[in-house]
Short mmCIF file of C-alpha atoms in Angstrom, two decimals:
data_model
loop_
_atom_site.label_atom_id
_atom_site.label_comp_id
_atom_site.label_asym_id
_atom_site.label_seq_id
_atom_site.Cartn_x
_atom_site.Cartn_y
_atom_site.Cartn_z
CA UNK A 5 15.95 79.83 -51.92
CA UNK A 6 12.85 77.86 -50.68
CA UNK A 7 13.33 74.39 -50.75
CA UNK A 8 10.50 73.42 -48.57
CA UNK A 9 8.12 72.90 -51.52
CA UNK A 10 10.70 70.65 -53.20
CA UNK A 11 11.23 68.62 -50.04
CA UNK A 12 7.54 68.13 -49.49
CA UNK A 13 7.13 66.96 -53.07
CA UNK A 14 9.97 64.45 -52.59
CA UNK A 15 8.54 63.23 -49.34
CA UNK A 16 5.17 62.79 -50.80
CA UNK A 17 6.75 60.17 -53.23
CA UNK A 18 7.14 57.90 -50.28
CA UNK A 19 4.76 56.78 -47.71
CA UNK A 20 4.96 58.03 -44.20
CA UNK A 21 6.92 56.13 -41.53
CA UNK A 22 4.14 56.87 -39.23
CA UNK A 23 1.57 54.02 -38.99
CA UNK A 24 -1.52 54.07 -37.13
CA UNK A 25 -3.08 51.00 -35.42
CA UNK A 26 -6.37 50.57 -33.50
CA UNK A 27 -4.59 47.94 -31.35
CA UNK A 28 -0.93 48.44 -30.72
CA UNK A 29 1.17 45.81 -32.30
CA UNK A 30 3.45 43.52 -30.12
CA UNK A 31 6.95 42.96 -30.92
CA UNK A 32 9.56 40.48 -30.02
CA UNK A 33 12.72 42.16 -31.20
CA UNK A 34 15.03 39.25 -30.48
CA UNK A 35 12.85 37.01 -32.92
CA UNK A 36 12.64 40.08 -35.19
CA UNK A 37 8.74 39.42 -35.07
CA UNK A 38 5.77 41.54 -34.87
CA UNK A 39 2.43 40.37 -33.86
CA UNK A 40 -0.68 42.24 -35.22
CA UNK A 41 -3.88 41.39 -33.47
CA UNK A 42 -6.11 43.92 -35.36
CA UNK A 43 -8.98 42.70 -36.91
CA UNK A 44 -8.87 42.07 -40.74
CA UNK A 45 -11.10 44.21 -42.92
CA UNK A 46 -13.34 41.51 -44.79
CA UNK A 47 -14.56 43.58 -47.46
CA UNK A 48 -11.09 44.66 -48.65
CA UNK A 49 -9.70 41.11 -48.19
CA UNK A 50 -12.40 39.84 -50.62
CA UNK A 51 -12.51 42.59 -53.17
CA UNK A 52 -8.72 43.45 -53.43
CA UNK A 53 -6.90 40.78 -51.77
CA UNK A 54 -3.42 41.11 -52.94
CA UNK A 55 -3.26 44.85 -52.63
CA UNK A 56 -4.65 44.72 -49.18
CA UNK A 57 -2.34 42.25 -47.83
CA UNK A 58 0.82 43.96 -49.33
CA UNK A 59 -0.43 47.02 -47.68
CA UNK A 60 -1.06 45.26 -44.54
CA UNK A 61 2.61 43.74 -44.63
CA UNK A 62 4.13 47.06 -45.34
CA UNK A 63 2.60 48.88 -42.37
CA UNK A 64 3.64 46.19 -40.07
CA UNK A 65 7.18 46.01 -41.44
CA UNK A 66 7.40 49.57 -41.08
CA UNK A 67 6.62 49.39 -37.54
CA UNK A 68 8.93 46.66 -36.70
CA UNK A 69 11.62 48.68 -38.53
CA UNK A 70 10.85 51.70 -36.46
CA UNK A 71 11.20 49.64 -33.28
CA UNK A 72 14.57 48.17 -34.60
CA UNK A 73 15.88 51.59 -35.21
CA UNK A 74 15.04 52.70 -31.74
CA UNK A 75 17.68 49.99 -30.48
CA UNK A 76 20.95 50.86 -28.98
CA UNK A 77 23.50 50.30 -31.58
CA UNK A 78 27.48 49.45 -31.63
CA UNK A 79 29.68 49.92 -34.35
CA UNK A 80 31.83 47.07 -35.59
CA UNK A 81 33.85 46.25 -38.57
CA UNK A 82 30.79 45.09 -40.43
CA UNK A 83 29.32 48.42 -39.77
CA UNK A 84 26.52 49.61 -37.35
CA UNK A 85 24.69 46.77 -35.51
CA UNK A 86 21.77 46.76 -33.35
CA UNK A 87 21.66 45.07 -29.94
CA UNK A 88 18.83 42.99 -29.85
CA UNK A 89 16.98 42.55 -26.51
CA UNK A 90 16.23 39.18 -24.73
CA UNK A 91 13.12 37.32 -26.05
CA UNK A 92 10.02 38.08 -24.50
CA UNK A 93 8.02 35.69 -26.15
CA UNK A 94 7.24 32.41 -24.37
CA UNK A 95 6.84 29.20 -26.68
CA UNK A 96 4.34 26.67 -25.42
CA UNK A 97 5.55 23.29 -24.26
CA UNK A 98 5.67 20.65 -26.88
CA UNK A 99 4.91 17.65 -24.46
CA UNK A 100 2.62 17.34 -21.69
CA UNK A 101 3.80 18.22 -18.15
CA UNK A 102 5.39 15.24 -16.61
CA UNK A 103 3.20 13.41 -13.88
CA UNK A 104 3.98 13.69 -10.22
CA UNK A 105 5.75 10.62 -9.18
CA UNK A 106 3.75 8.42 -6.86
CA UNK A 107 4.96 8.78 -3.28
CA UNK A 108 6.70 6.17 -1.50
CA UNK A 109 5.57 4.79 1.88
CA UNK A 110 8.22 7.03 3.67
CA UNK A 111 7.20 9.99 1.86
CA UNK A 112 3.46 9.27 2.78
CA UNK A 113 4.69 8.86 6.36
CA UNK A 114 6.76 11.83 6.39
CA UNK A 115 4.05 14.13 5.17
CA UNK A 116 1.56 13.05 7.80
CA UNK A 117 4.14 13.49 10.44
CA UNK A 118 5.35 16.76 9.03
CA UNK A 119 9.03 15.56 8.56
CA UNK A 120 11.00 17.84 6.15
CA UNK A 121 13.86 16.70 4.06
CA UNK A 122 16.99 18.53 5.37
CA UNK A 123 19.86 19.32 3.07
CA UNK A 124 23.10 17.90 3.91
CA UNK A 125 26.50 18.73 2.64
CA UNK A 126 28.23 16.12 0.45
CA UNK A 127 31.69 16.48 2.23
CA UNK A 128 31.67 15.93 5.97
CA UNK A 129 34.76 16.30 8.09
CA UNK A 130 36.21 13.16 9.65
CA UNK A 131 37.10 13.93 13.23
CA UNK A 132 39.41 11.06 13.68
CA UNK A 133 41.59 12.20 10.76
CA UNK A 134 40.55 15.85 10.48
CA UNK A 135 40.16 15.48 6.68
CA UNK A 136 37.11 15.91 4.41
CA UNK A 137 35.39 12.74 3.01
CA UNK A 138 32.20 12.19 1.23
CA UNK A 139 29.30 11.50 3.54
CA UNK A 140 28.29 8.35 1.54
CA UNK A 141 29.47 6.62 -1.61
CA UNK A 142 32.97 5.84 -2.73
CA UNK A 143 35.52 6.68 0.07
CA UNK A 144 32.88 7.83 2.39
CA UNK A 145 30.32 6.69 4.81
CA UNK A 146 30.73 4.84 8.09
CA UNK A 147 33.86 2.77 7.18
CA UNK A 148 33.17 -0.87 6.52
CA UNK A 149 33.93 -2.61 9.70
CA UNK A 150 34.12 -5.83 7.99
CA UNK A 151 37.29 -4.77 6.43
CA UNK A 152 39.03 -4.07 9.77
CA UNK A 153 41.71 -6.60 10.74
CA UNK A 154 40.75 -6.55 14.28
CA UNK A 155 37.16 -6.43 15.82
CA UNK A 156 36.12 -6.14 19.53
CA UNK A 157 34.33 -9.07 21.19
CA UNK A 158 31.50 -7.55 23.28
CA UNK A 159 31.75 -8.80 27.01
CA UNK A 160 28.17 -10.02 26.81
CA UNK A 161 28.43 -12.41 24.05
CA UNK A 162 29.62 -15.89 23.28
CA UNK A 163 33.36 -15.40 22.79
CA UNK A 164 33.59 -17.93 19.97
CA UNK A 165 31.02 -16.14 17.81
CA UNK A 166 32.45 -14.85 14.54
CA UNK A 167 31.88 -11.29 14.87
CA UNK A 168 32.85 -10.68 10.97
CA UNK A 169 30.11 -13.13 10.13
CA UNK A 170 27.68 -11.36 12.33
CA UNK A 171 28.50 -8.09 10.93
CA UNK A 172 28.34 -9.28 7.31
CA UNK A 173 24.97 -10.96 8.14
CA UNK A 174 23.59 -7.79 9.69
CA UNK A 175 24.59 -5.70 6.60
CA UNK A 176 22.94 -8.40 4.20
CA UNK A 177 19.87 -8.26 6.45
CA UNK A 178 19.74 -4.28 5.98
CA UNK A 179 20.26 -4.36 2.33
CA UNK A 180 17.50 -7.16 1.95
CA UNK A 181 15.15 -5.23 3.90
CA UNK A 182 15.54 -2.11 1.92
CA UNK A 183 15.28 -3.97 -1.35
CA UNK A 184 12.32 -5.64 -0.25
CA UNK A 185 10.70 -2.04 0.54
CA UNK A 186 11.91 -0.73 -2.76
CA UNK A 187 10.11 -3.58 -4.82
CA UNK A 188 6.94 -2.93 -2.57
CA UNK A 189 7.11 0.75 -3.32
CA UNK A 190 7.58 0.01 -7.16
CA UNK A 191 4.53 -2.37 -7.07
CA UNK A 192 2.30 0.03 -5.16
CA UNK A 193 3.32 2.84 -7.61
CA UNK A 194 2.50 0.91 -10.69
CA UNK A 195 -0.95 -0.04 -9.09
CA UNK A 196 -1.76 3.45 -8.33
CA UNK A 197 -0.65 4.85 -11.66
CA UNK A 198 -2.98 2.35 -13.32
CA UNK A 199 -5.60 3.60 -11.03
CA UNK A 200 -6.06 0.30 -8.98
CA UNK A 201 -5.99 -0.30 -5.04
CA UNK A 202 -2.60 -1.91 -4.51
CA UNK A 203 -4.04 -4.03 -1.79
CA UNK A 204 -6.43 -5.46 -4.12
CA UNK A 205 -3.74 -6.00 -6.81
CA UNK A 206 -1.78 -7.89 -4.27
CA UNK A 207 -4.84 -10.01 -3.15
CA UNK A 208 -5.34 -10.86 -6.93
CA UNK A 209 -1.71 -12.18 -7.14
CA UNK A 210 -2.03 -14.18 -4.15
CA UNK A 211 -5.12 -15.80 -5.33
CA UNK A 212 -3.76 -16.43 -8.68
CA UNK A 213 -0.74 -18.05 -6.96
CA UNK A 214 -3.20 -20.24 -5.07
CA UNK A 215 -4.86 -21.21 -8.24
CA UNK A 216 -1.63 -22.23 -9.86
CA UNK A 217 -0.47 -24.27 -6.95
CA UNK A 218 -3.80 -25.98 -6.58
CA UNK A 219 -3.94 -26.95 -10.36
CA UNK A 220 -0.38 -28.28 -10.13
CA UNK A 221 -0.90 -31.36 -8.06
CA UNK A 222 -1.54 -34.67 -9.84
CA UNK A 223 -5.32 -34.81 -8.76
CA UNK A 224 -5.76 -31.01 -9.69
CA UNK A 225 -6.30 -30.27 -6.04
CA UNK A 226 -9.29 -32.46 -5.46
CA UNK A 227 -7.94 -34.09 -2.32
CA UNK A 228 -6.32 -30.73 -1.03
CA UNK A 229 -7.45 -29.49 2.40
CA UNK A 230 -9.77 -26.55 1.94
CA UNK A 231 -8.67 -23.13 3.26
CA UNK A 232 -11.52 -21.01 4.78
CA UNK A 233 -12.22 -18.07 2.47
CA UNK A 234 -10.48 -19.81 -0.45
CA UNK A 235 -11.54 -18.51 -3.62
CA UNK A 236 -13.70 -20.67 -5.92
CA UNK A 237 -11.68 -22.55 -8.51
CA UNK A 238 -12.63 -22.02 -12.06
CA UNK A 239 -12.57 -25.03 -14.41
CA UNK A 240 -12.24 -27.59 -11.58
CA UNK A 241 -15.15 -30.03 -11.52
CA UNK A 242 -16.70 -31.26 -8.45
CA UNK A 243 -17.07 -34.97 -8.00
CA UNK A 244 -19.76 -36.23 -6.03
CA UNK A 245 -20.35 -39.87 -4.71
CA UNK A 246 -22.49 -42.02 -6.80
CA UNK A 247 -26.24 -42.20 -5.96
CA UNK A 248 -26.31 -45.98 -5.30
CA UNK A 249 -23.58 -47.43 -3.14
CA UNK A 250 -23.20 -49.84 -0.37
CA UNK A 251 -25.58 -48.62 2.04
CA UNK A 252 -23.36 -49.72 4.95
CA UNK A 253 -20.41 -47.58 3.79
CA UNK A 254 -22.78 -44.61 3.28
CA UNK A 255 -24.30 -45.16 6.82
CA UNK A 256 -20.95 -45.47 8.43
CA UNK A 257 -19.71 -42.15 6.69
CA UNK A 258 -22.70 -40.26 8.13
CA UNK A 259 -22.03 -41.73 11.63
CA UNK A 260 -18.42 -40.60 11.40
CA UNK A 261 -19.55 -37.21 10.56
CA UNK A 262 -22.17 -37.27 13.51
CA UNK A 263 -19.74 -38.50 15.90
CA UNK A 264 -17.61 -35.30 14.78
CA UNK A 265 -20.49 -33.06 15.16
CA UNK A 266 -22.06 -34.00 18.48
CA UNK A 267 -19.09 -35.67 19.92
CA UNK A 268 -18.41 -39.29 20.86
CA UNK A 269 -20.12 -39.33 23.99
CA UNK A 270 -23.37 -37.58 22.68
CA UNK A 271 -24.35 -34.76 24.56
CA UNK A 272 -22.31 -31.56 25.49
CA UNK A 273 -22.53 -31.15 29.44
CA UNK A 274 -25.52 -29.25 30.50
CA UNK A 275 -23.91 -26.99 32.96
CA UNK A 276 -27.12 -25.75 34.63
CA UNK A 277 -28.59 -29.38 35.16
CA UNK A 278 -25.17 -30.49 36.58
CA UNK A 279 -25.06 -27.70 39.16
CA UNK A 280 -28.62 -28.46 40.32
CA UNK A 281 -27.92 -32.00 40.65
CA UNK A 282 -24.72 -31.70 42.56
CA UNK A 283 -26.62 -29.26 45.05
CA UNK A 284 -29.30 -31.64 45.48
CA UNK A 285 -26.73 -34.45 46.20
CA UNK A 286 -24.98 -32.35 48.91
CA UNK A 287 -28.40 -31.62 50.74
CA UNK B 27 -30.27 -36.15 -6.95
CA UNK B 28 -27.27 -36.76 -5.34
CA UNK B 29 -25.73 -37.78 -2.05
CA UNK B 30 -24.62 -34.90 0.25
CA UNK B 31 -20.90 -34.12 0.44
CA UNK B 32 -19.17 -34.27 3.65
CA UNK B 33 -19.40 -30.48 4.04
CA UNK B 34 -23.19 -30.47 3.53
CA UNK B 35 -23.59 -33.37 5.80
CA UNK B 36 -21.99 -31.55 8.37
CA UNK B 37 -23.95 -28.45 8.31
CA UNK B 38 -27.01 -30.66 8.07
CA UNK B 39 -26.28 -32.52 11.15
CA UNK B 40 -25.24 -29.26 12.96
CA UNK B 41 -28.68 -27.90 12.42
CA UNK B 42 -30.43 -30.97 13.42
CA UNK B 43 -28.28 -31.47 16.43
CA UNK B 44 -29.75 -28.38 17.79
CA UNK B 45 -33.11 -29.91 18.07
CA UNK B 46 -32.51 -33.42 18.39
CA UNK B 47 -29.01 -33.65 19.66
CA UNK B 48 -27.31 -37.23 19.14
CA UNK B 49 -30.68 -38.80 18.34
CA UNK B 50 -29.74 -38.06 14.75
CA UNK B 51 -28.11 -41.66 15.01
CA UNK B 52 -31.76 -42.85 14.99
CA UNK B 53 -32.39 -41.16 11.66
CA UNK B 54 -29.30 -42.89 10.13
CA UNK B 55 -29.42 -46.20 11.88
CA UNK B 56 -33.01 -47.38 11.38
CA UNK B 57 -33.96 -51.01 12.39
CA UNK B 58 -36.76 -51.06 9.78
CA UNK B 59 -35.25 -49.93 6.52
CA UNK B 60 -32.28 -48.16 5.42
CA UNK B 61 -32.56 -44.42 5.13
CA UNK B 62 -30.52 -41.95 3.58
CA UNK B 63 -30.11 -38.10 2.79
CA UNK B 64 -30.28 -37.10 -0.66
CA UNK B 65 -29.77 -33.58 -2.32
CA UNK B 66 -32.20 -32.53 -5.03
CA UNK B 67 -32.35 -28.96 -6.39
CA UNK B 68 -30.77 -27.60 -3.28
CA UNK B 69 -33.24 -29.45 -0.99
CA UNK B 70 -32.31 -32.12 1.27
CA UNK B 71 -34.61 -35.18 1.40
CA UNK B 72 -34.88 -38.03 3.86
CA UNK B 73 -35.76 -40.91 1.97
CA UNK B 74 -35.71 -44.67 2.38
CA UNK B 75 -33.12 -46.71 0.24
CA UNK B 76 -36.01 -48.52 -1.82
CA UNK B 77 -37.77 -45.20 -2.91
CA UNK B 78 -34.34 -43.74 -3.66
CA UNK B 79 -33.40 -46.43 -6.03
CA UNK B 80 -36.72 -46.20 -7.72
CA UNK B 81 -36.21 -42.39 -8.09
CA UNK B 82 -32.88 -42.86 -9.75
CA UNK B 83 -34.52 -43.72 -12.86
CA UNK B 84 -36.40 -40.53 -13.16
CA UNK B 85 -34.84 -37.46 -15.01
CA UNK B 86 -33.53 -34.60 -12.87
CA UNK B 87 -35.99 -32.21 -14.46
CA UNK B 88 -38.87 -34.36 -14.22
CA UNK B 89 -38.14 -35.34 -10.37
CA UNK B 90 -40.37 -33.04 -8.25
CA UNK B 91 -39.76 -34.41 -4.83
CA UNK B 92 -38.91 -37.63 -3.03
CA UNK B 93 -39.16 -38.85 0.49
CA UNK B 94 -39.50 -36.20 3.28
CA UNK B 95 -37.96 -32.75 2.51
CA UNK B 96 -35.90 -31.61 5.38
CA UNK B 97 -35.00 -28.31 4.35
CA UNK B 98 -32.92 -26.52 1.89
CA UNK B 99 -29.35 -25.45 1.50
CA UNK B 100 -28.96 -21.68 1.12
CA UNK B 101 -26.96 -20.21 -1.51
CA UNK B 102 -24.56 -19.11 1.37
CA UNK B 103 -24.00 -22.73 2.25
CA UNK B 104 -26.23 -22.82 5.28
CA UNK B 105 -29.07 -25.24 5.99
CA UNK B 106 -32.56 -24.04 6.56
CA UNK B 107 -35.14 -26.49 8.21
CA UNK B 108 -38.57 -26.96 6.81
CA UNK B 109 -41.58 -27.48 8.68
CA UNK B 110 -41.89 -30.92 6.89
CA UNK B 111 -39.09 -32.19 9.01
CA UNK B 112 -41.37 -31.72 12.21
CA UNK B 113 -42.46 -35.26 12.29
CA UNK B 114 -39.01 -36.50 12.72
CA UNK B 115 -37.83 -33.63 14.86
CA UNK B 116 -40.74 -34.02 17.31
CA UNK B 117 -40.24 -37.69 17.66
CA UNK B 118 -36.80 -37.28 18.89
CA UNK B 119 -36.86 -33.68 20.37
CA UNK B 120 -34.50 -33.16 23.34
CA UNK B 121 -36.38 -30.08 24.63
CA UNK B 122 -40.04 -29.30 24.11
CA UNK B 123 -42.38 -26.29 24.89
CA UNK B 124 -46.02 -26.64 25.30
CA UNK B 125 -48.31 -23.44 24.38
CA UNK B 126 -51.67 -22.85 25.92
CA UNK B 127 -54.67 -23.06 23.80
CA UNK B 128 -54.88 -19.34 23.54
CA UNK B 129 -51.31 -19.04 22.20
CA UNK B 130 -51.77 -21.82 19.69
CA UNK B 131 -53.16 -19.40 16.87
CA UNK B 132 -50.66 -16.71 17.20
CA UNK B 133 -47.92 -19.19 16.80
CA UNK B 134 -49.52 -20.74 13.95
CA UNK B 135 -49.57 -17.41 12.21
CA UNK B 136 -45.97 -16.92 12.47
CA UNK B 137 -45.53 -15.28 15.74
CA UNK B 138 -43.09 -15.70 18.53
CA UNK B 139 -44.21 -17.53 21.70
CA UNK B 140 -44.71 -15.00 24.39
CA UNK B 141 -44.53 -15.83 28.10
CA UNK B 142 -48.21 -15.69 28.69
CA UNK B 143 -49.03 -18.42 26.28
CA UNK B 144 -46.36 -20.69 27.68
CA UNK B 145 -47.98 -23.77 29.25
CA UNK B 146 -45.01 -25.94 30.04
CA UNK B 147 -41.50 -26.34 29.04
CA UNK B 148 -38.68 -29.05 29.49
CA UNK B 149 -36.72 -28.47 32.62
CA UNK B 150 -33.27 -27.30 32.16
CA UNK B 151 -33.50 -25.99 28.66
CA UNK B 152 -30.75 -23.74 27.99
CA UNK B 153 -30.79 -20.24 26.31
CA UNK B 154 -30.91 -20.34 22.36
CA UNK B 155 -31.69 -24.12 22.17
CA UNK B 156 -33.80 -25.26 19.40
CA UNK B 157 -37.14 -26.63 20.77
CA UNK B 158 -40.16 -28.34 19.37
CA UNK B 159 -43.36 -26.51 20.12
CA UNK B 160 -46.63 -28.39 20.93
CA UNK B 161 -50.05 -27.69 22.14
CA UNK B 162 -51.52 -29.06 25.32
CA UNK B 163 -52.74 -32.13 23.73
CA UNK B 164 -49.09 -32.92 22.62
CA UNK B 165 -49.62 -32.06 18.77
CA UNK B 166 -46.52 -30.62 17.61
CA UNK B 167 -47.21 -27.08 16.06
CA UNK B 168 -43.72 -26.23 14.71
CA UNK B 169 -40.25 -25.46 16.23
CA UNK B 170 -38.43 -22.34 17.45
CA UNK B 171 -35.52 -21.33 19.51
CA UNK B 172 -35.60 -20.37 23.20
CA UNK B 173 -35.03 -16.77 23.88
CA UNK B 174 -34.20 -17.51 27.71
CA UNK B 175 -33.32 -20.54 29.71
CA UNK B 176 -36.05 -22.07 31.82
CA UNK B 177 -34.98 -20.61 34.90
CA UNK B 178 -34.50 -16.99 33.48
CA UNK B 179 -37.98 -17.23 31.74
CA UNK B 180 -39.75 -17.55 35.06
CA UNK B 181 -38.83 -13.90 35.88
CA UNK B 182 -40.12 -12.52 32.70
CA UNK B 183 -43.11 -10.30 31.93
CA UNK B 184 -46.27 -11.95 30.33
CA UNK B 185 -45.47 -10.07 27.06
CA UNK B 186 -41.97 -11.05 26.75
CA UNK B 187 -40.81 -13.58 24.14
CA UNK B 188 -39.65 -16.98 25.36
CA UNK B 189 -39.13 -18.80 22.16
CA UNK B 190 -38.47 -17.24 18.63
CA UNK B 191 -40.44 -18.72 16.00
CA UNK B 192 -38.60 -20.84 13.37
CA UNK B 193 -41.43 -22.74 11.66
CA UNK B 194 -44.92 -23.61 12.25
CA UNK B 195 -47.50 -26.02 10.53
CA UNK B 196 -49.28 -22.77 9.15
CA UNK B 197 -46.67 -22.78 6.61
CA UNK B 198 -48.27 -25.78 5.03
CA UNK B 199 -50.79 -23.20 3.80
CA UNK B 200 -48.58 -20.09 3.66
CA UNK B 201 -45.79 -21.60 1.74
CA UNK B 202 -47.49 -24.35 0.02
CA UNK B 203 -45.60 -23.90 -3.28
CA UNK B 204 -41.92 -23.58 -2.11
CA UNK B 205 -42.23 -26.18 0.84
CA UNK B 206 -41.56 -29.47 -0.64
#
């Protein structure tokens, strides 16, 4: 019995599983997604929109199913399950890339000098006890000598000096110095992140501080000594002597200034003249 | 119009001292009348007290000039002498330089004094010293600054500069509108 004609008739009832595309469709099977980058037929879309979209969807879904059926399968209690591969699709970042942190002074210096950071182990062996202890932090580091019950007094120092106090002071100095540098790095970083010159920012701060201190005297800084290159104060009125005063007082004031300018004795020594006169006197 | 501040007086005296040294005291302390320095529109005026007292009653905008203008305060706080101060400078000058008749006109047109035009100079004038420049008949023509000391200038070429021009009486014509 020839069943081929019957089979053909049956097959013609369904659409083919073969779909042809100009540009091959991309798949991400992990997401069960297909990405069709082929151009849409504008004519069909405007005339038979619904039909065209249905058709397009069927074709692409067919392609996706074809891919899924190619996957390796495993049988479980729930039936045959396809093993999905790793996702190949890369989603773009939601947020912008983080900005590089401004370099600290040490990092800048190390970069210029070509000093590389060395990776060190967290735990180090303590040679005295033969045990591992953390390099720094709790239970580690150079043992705090201030906790020792006995300290050696070096032969070249004052024997009555308190060695504990000295160590404490040294440590405090180190910590303070580091804190100061940390603060400076933070200030410089905040200035550079705003696109300003850190030196100019610091200068501005100092000038503002001067302005505040000047204004904080009872006379609003009128009688303060002027520093050279001092910024001009805003809102501070200059006060001039009245036009008509006691002429004697004014004369005396100018004389005082004159004495400062040319010196009390009048003239500065004319060296050449003095040399010549002494030569003449010797002859 | 106002009196000079201490700072301004100092810069003024420092400049004057380059020409007349301690003779400034004769300007301040005069036997005939009391004179004072007053600042008006950045210009320093040397004025007798009686005229100054009269000028007080004139408004700042209306007051053009008073007494003798000695020069102006620049915006950088320096003092620049004007030729109008020549009368007093010549009177009390410590160092003088005389130019020959053929050097008078070049100097009056604003040129430096060259060795060839140098007639006479005060003995022992140091380098970079303010000098009054006169013609051979003792008429003051202006003032300048020596380029070399008296002894050094003897060895110079005739075309070399002996004094740098600062101001000359030709400015009465050239800078008529800004001078007073």
